[in-house]
Backbone as a ProteinNet text record, in pm:
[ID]
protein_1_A
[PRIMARY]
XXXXXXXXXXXXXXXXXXXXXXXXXXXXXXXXXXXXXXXXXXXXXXXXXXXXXXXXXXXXXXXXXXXXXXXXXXXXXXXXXXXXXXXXXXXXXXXXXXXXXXXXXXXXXXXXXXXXXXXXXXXXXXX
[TERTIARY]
-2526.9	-2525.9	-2413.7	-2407.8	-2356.7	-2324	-2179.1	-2166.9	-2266.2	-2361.1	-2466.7	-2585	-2557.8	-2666.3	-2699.5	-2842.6	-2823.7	-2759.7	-2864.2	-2759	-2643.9	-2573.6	-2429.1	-2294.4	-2403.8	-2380.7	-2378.5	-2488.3	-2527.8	-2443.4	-2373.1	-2284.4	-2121.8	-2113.6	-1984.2	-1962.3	-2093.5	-2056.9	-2069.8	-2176.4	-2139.7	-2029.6	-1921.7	-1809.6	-1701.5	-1736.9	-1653.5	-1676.4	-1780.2	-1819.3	-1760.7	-1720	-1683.4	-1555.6	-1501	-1356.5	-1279.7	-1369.2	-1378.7	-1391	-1488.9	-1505.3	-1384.5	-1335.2	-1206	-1108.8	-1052.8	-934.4	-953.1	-1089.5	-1075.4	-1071.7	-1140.3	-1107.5	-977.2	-894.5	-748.2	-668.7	-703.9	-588.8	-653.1	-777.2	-813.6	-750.8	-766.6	-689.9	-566.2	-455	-338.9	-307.9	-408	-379.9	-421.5	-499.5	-560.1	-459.2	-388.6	-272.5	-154.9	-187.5	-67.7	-53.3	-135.9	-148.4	-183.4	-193.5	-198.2	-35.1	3.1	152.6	236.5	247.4	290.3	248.9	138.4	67.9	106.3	139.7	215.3	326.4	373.5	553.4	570.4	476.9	478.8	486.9	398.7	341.9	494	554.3	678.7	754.4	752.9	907.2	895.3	975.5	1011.9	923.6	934.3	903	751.6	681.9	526.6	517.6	587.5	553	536.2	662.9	680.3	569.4	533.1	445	340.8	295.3	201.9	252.3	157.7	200.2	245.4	165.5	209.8	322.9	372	481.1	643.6	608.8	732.4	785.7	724.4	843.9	923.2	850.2	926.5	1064.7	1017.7	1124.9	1242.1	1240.5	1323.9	1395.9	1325.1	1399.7	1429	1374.9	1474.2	1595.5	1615.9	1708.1	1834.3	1775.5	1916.5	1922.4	1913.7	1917.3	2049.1	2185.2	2286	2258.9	2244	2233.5	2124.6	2011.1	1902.6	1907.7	1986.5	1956.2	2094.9	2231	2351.8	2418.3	2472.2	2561.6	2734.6	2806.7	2932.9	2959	2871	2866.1	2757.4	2719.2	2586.6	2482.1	2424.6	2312.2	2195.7	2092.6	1997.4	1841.7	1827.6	1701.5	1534.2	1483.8	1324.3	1244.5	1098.8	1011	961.1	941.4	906.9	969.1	1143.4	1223.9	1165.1	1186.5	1094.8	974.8	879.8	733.9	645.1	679.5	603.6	639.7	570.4	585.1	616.1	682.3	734.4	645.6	506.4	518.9	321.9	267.8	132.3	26.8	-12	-145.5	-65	29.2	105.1	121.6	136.7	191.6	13.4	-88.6	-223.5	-281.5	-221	-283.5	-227.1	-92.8	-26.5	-51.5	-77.3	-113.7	-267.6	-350.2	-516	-469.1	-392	-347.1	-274.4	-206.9	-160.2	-243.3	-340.2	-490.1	-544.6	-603.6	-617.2	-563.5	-416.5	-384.5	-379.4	-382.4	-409.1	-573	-662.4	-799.5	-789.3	-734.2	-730.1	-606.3	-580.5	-508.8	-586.7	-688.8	-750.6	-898.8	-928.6	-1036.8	-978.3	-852.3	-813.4	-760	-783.8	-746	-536.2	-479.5	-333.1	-259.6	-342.6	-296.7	-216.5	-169	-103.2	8.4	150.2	271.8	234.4	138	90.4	3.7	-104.4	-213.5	-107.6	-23.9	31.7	112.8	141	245.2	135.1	21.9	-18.9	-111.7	-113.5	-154.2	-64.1	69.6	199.7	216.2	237	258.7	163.7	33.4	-118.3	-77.7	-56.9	14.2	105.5	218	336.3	306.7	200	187.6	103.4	39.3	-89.5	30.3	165.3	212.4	272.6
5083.2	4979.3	5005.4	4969	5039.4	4824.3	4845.8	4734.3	4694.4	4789.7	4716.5	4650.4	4615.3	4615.6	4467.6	4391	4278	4199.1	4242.9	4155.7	4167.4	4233.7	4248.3	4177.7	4169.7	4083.6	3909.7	3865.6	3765.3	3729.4	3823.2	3771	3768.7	3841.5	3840.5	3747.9	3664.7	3546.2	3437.1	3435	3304.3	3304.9	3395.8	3433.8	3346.7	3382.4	3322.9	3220	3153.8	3016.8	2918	2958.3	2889.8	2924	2979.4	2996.7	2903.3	2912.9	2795.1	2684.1	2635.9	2525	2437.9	2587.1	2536.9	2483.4	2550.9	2580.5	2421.3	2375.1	2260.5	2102.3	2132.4	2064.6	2005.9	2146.5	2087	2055.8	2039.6	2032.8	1862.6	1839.1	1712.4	1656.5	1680	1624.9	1606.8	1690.3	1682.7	1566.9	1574.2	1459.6	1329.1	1279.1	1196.6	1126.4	1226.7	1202.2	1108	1191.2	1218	1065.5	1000.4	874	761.8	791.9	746.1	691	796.4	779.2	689.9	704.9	625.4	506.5	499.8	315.4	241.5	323.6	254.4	228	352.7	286.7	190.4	200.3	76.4	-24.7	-59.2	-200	-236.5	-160.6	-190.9	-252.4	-237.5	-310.2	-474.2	-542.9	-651.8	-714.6	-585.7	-696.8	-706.6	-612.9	-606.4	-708.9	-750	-841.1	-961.9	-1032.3	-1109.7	-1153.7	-1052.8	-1027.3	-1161.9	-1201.4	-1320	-1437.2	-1516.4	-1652.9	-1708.5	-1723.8	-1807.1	-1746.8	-1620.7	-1588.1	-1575.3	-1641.8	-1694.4	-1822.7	-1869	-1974.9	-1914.1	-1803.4	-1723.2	-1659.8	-1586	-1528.3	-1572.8	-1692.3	-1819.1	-1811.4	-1899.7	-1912.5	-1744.7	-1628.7	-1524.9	-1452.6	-1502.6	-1505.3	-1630.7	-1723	-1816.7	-1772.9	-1671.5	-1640.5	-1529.1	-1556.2	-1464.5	-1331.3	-1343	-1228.6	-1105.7	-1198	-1074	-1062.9	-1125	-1085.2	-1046.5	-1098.7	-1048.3	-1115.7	-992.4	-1005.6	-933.5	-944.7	-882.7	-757.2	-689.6	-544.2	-473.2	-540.2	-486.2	-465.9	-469.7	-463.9	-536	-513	-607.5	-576.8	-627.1	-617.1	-661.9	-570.4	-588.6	-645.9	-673.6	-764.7	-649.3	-522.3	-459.8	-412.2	-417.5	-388.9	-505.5	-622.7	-655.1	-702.7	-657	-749	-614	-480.4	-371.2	-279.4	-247	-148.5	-36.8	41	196.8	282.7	308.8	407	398.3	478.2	464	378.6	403.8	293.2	150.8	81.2	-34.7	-87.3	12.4	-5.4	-31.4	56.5	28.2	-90	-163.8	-343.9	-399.7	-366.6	-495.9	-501.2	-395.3	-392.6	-405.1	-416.9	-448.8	-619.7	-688.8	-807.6	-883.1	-817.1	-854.9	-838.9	-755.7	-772.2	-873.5	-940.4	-1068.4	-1199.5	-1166.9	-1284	-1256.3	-1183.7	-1155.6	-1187.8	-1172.2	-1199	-1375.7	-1431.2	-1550.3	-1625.9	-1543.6	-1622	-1616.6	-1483.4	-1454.5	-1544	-1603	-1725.1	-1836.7	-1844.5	-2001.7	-2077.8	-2018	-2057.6	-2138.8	-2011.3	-2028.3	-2024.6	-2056.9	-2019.8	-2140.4	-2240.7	-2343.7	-2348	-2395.2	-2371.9	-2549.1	-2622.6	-2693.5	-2646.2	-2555.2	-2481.5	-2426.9	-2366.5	-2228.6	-2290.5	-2382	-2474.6	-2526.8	-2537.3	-2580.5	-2509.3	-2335.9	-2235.9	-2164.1	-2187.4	-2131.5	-2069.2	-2188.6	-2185.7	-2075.9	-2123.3	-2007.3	-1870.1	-1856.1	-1672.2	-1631.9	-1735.4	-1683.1	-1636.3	-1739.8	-1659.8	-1582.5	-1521.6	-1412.8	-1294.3	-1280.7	-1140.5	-1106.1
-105.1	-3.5	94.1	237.7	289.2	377.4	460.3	496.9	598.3	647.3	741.2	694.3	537.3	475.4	503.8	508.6	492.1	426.7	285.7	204.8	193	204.9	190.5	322	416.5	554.4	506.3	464.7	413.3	258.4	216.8	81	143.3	252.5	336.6	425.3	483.9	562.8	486.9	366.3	238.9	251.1	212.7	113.9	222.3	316.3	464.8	471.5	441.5	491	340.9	261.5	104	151.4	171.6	224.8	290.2	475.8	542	485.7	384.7	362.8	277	170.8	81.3	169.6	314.3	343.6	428.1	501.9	553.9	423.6	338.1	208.9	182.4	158.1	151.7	241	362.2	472.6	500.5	489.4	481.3	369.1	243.3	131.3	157.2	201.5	241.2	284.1	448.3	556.9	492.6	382.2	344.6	239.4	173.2	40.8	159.4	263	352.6	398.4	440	508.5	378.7	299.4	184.5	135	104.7	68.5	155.2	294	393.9	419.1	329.7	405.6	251.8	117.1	27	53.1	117	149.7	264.2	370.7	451.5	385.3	306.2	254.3	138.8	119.5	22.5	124.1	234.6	286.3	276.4	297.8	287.2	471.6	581.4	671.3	649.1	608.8	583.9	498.5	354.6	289.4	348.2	494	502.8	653.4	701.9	844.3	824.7	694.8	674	719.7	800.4	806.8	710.8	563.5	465.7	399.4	379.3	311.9	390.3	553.5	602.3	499.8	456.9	312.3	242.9	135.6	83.9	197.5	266.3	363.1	347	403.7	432.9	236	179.2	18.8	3.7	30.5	-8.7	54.4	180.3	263.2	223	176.4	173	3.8	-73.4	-180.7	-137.7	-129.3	-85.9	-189.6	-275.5	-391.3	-363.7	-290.3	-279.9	-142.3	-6.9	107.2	191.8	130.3	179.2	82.6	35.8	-42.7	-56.2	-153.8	-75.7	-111.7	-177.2	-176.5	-59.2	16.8	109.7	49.2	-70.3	-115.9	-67.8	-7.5	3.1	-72.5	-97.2	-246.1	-130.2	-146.2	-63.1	-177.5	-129.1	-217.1	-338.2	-264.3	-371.8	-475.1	-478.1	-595.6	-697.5	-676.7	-814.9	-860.8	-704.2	-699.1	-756.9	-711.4	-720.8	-855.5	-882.5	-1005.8	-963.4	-1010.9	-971.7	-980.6	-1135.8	-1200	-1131.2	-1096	-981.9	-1014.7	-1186.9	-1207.1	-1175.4	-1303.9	-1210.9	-1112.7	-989.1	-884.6	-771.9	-834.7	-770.9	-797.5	-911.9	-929.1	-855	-894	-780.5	-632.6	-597.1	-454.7	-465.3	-569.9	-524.9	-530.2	-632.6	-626.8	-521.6	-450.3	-305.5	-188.5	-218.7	-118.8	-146.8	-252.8	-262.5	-237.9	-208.5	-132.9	18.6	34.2	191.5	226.1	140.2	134.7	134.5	59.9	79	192.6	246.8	381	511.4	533.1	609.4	599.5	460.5	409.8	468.7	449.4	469.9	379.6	231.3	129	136.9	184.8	193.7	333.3	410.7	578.9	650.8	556.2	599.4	496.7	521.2	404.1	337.4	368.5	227.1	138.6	241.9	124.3	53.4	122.5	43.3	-59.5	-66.6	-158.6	-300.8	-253.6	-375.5	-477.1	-377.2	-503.3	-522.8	-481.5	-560.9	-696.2	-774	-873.7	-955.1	-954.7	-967.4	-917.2	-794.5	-744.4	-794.6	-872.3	-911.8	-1024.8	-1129.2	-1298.9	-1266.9	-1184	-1153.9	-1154.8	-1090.2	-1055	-1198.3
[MASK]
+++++++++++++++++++++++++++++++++++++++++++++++++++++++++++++++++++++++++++++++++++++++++++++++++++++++++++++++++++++++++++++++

């Protein structure tokens, strides 16, 4: 067989085209991990937590909390040091669980700080 051969044309452009296909595979995977990772660490900060209408209460009670919002070593403690789990399965409930309250603010369920006052208690033993 000689390289002008068909088949051998036709097993050299497969071969190219599985190649191509790997090399766009992972650079999509990359970009996909990639924006992935960043929209978890977004969602950890304290202002994303607080961006909700109804969780301006909290804000407020964790701000006049000197210990978790100024304190006299400069430490300031975000929602996810003790709302989020560190370790990834953990950390994928709590955030499918914080979609649900965002699901219910966008219902109506908690979109007023009386709604939000009286499924408190209920969101607090849920975390």
């Amino acid at each position: 067989m000689t390289s002008s051969d068909p088949a051998s044309q036709k097993s050299g452009d497969s071969m190219r085209k599985r190649i191509l296909l790997g090399v766009v595979v992972f650079i999509l995977t990359v970009i996909l991990v990639g924006f992935f990772s960043v929209g978890l660490e977004v969602t950890n900060t304290t202002e994303f937590c607080t961006s909700r209408h109804s969780m301006q209460v909290n804000l407020k009670e964790f701000q006049e909390k000197k210990t978790h919002w100024n304190n006299r070593v400069g430490v300031h403690a975000n929602c996810a040091d003790c709302h989020v789990p560190k370790s990834f399965w953990p950390k994928m409930q709590a955030k499918i669980m914080a979609s649900r309250d965002l699901l219910h603010e966008i219902l109506g369920t908690i979109d007023t700080p009386e709604k939000y006052g009286a499924h408190r208690l209920e969101m607090a033993e849920s975390v």
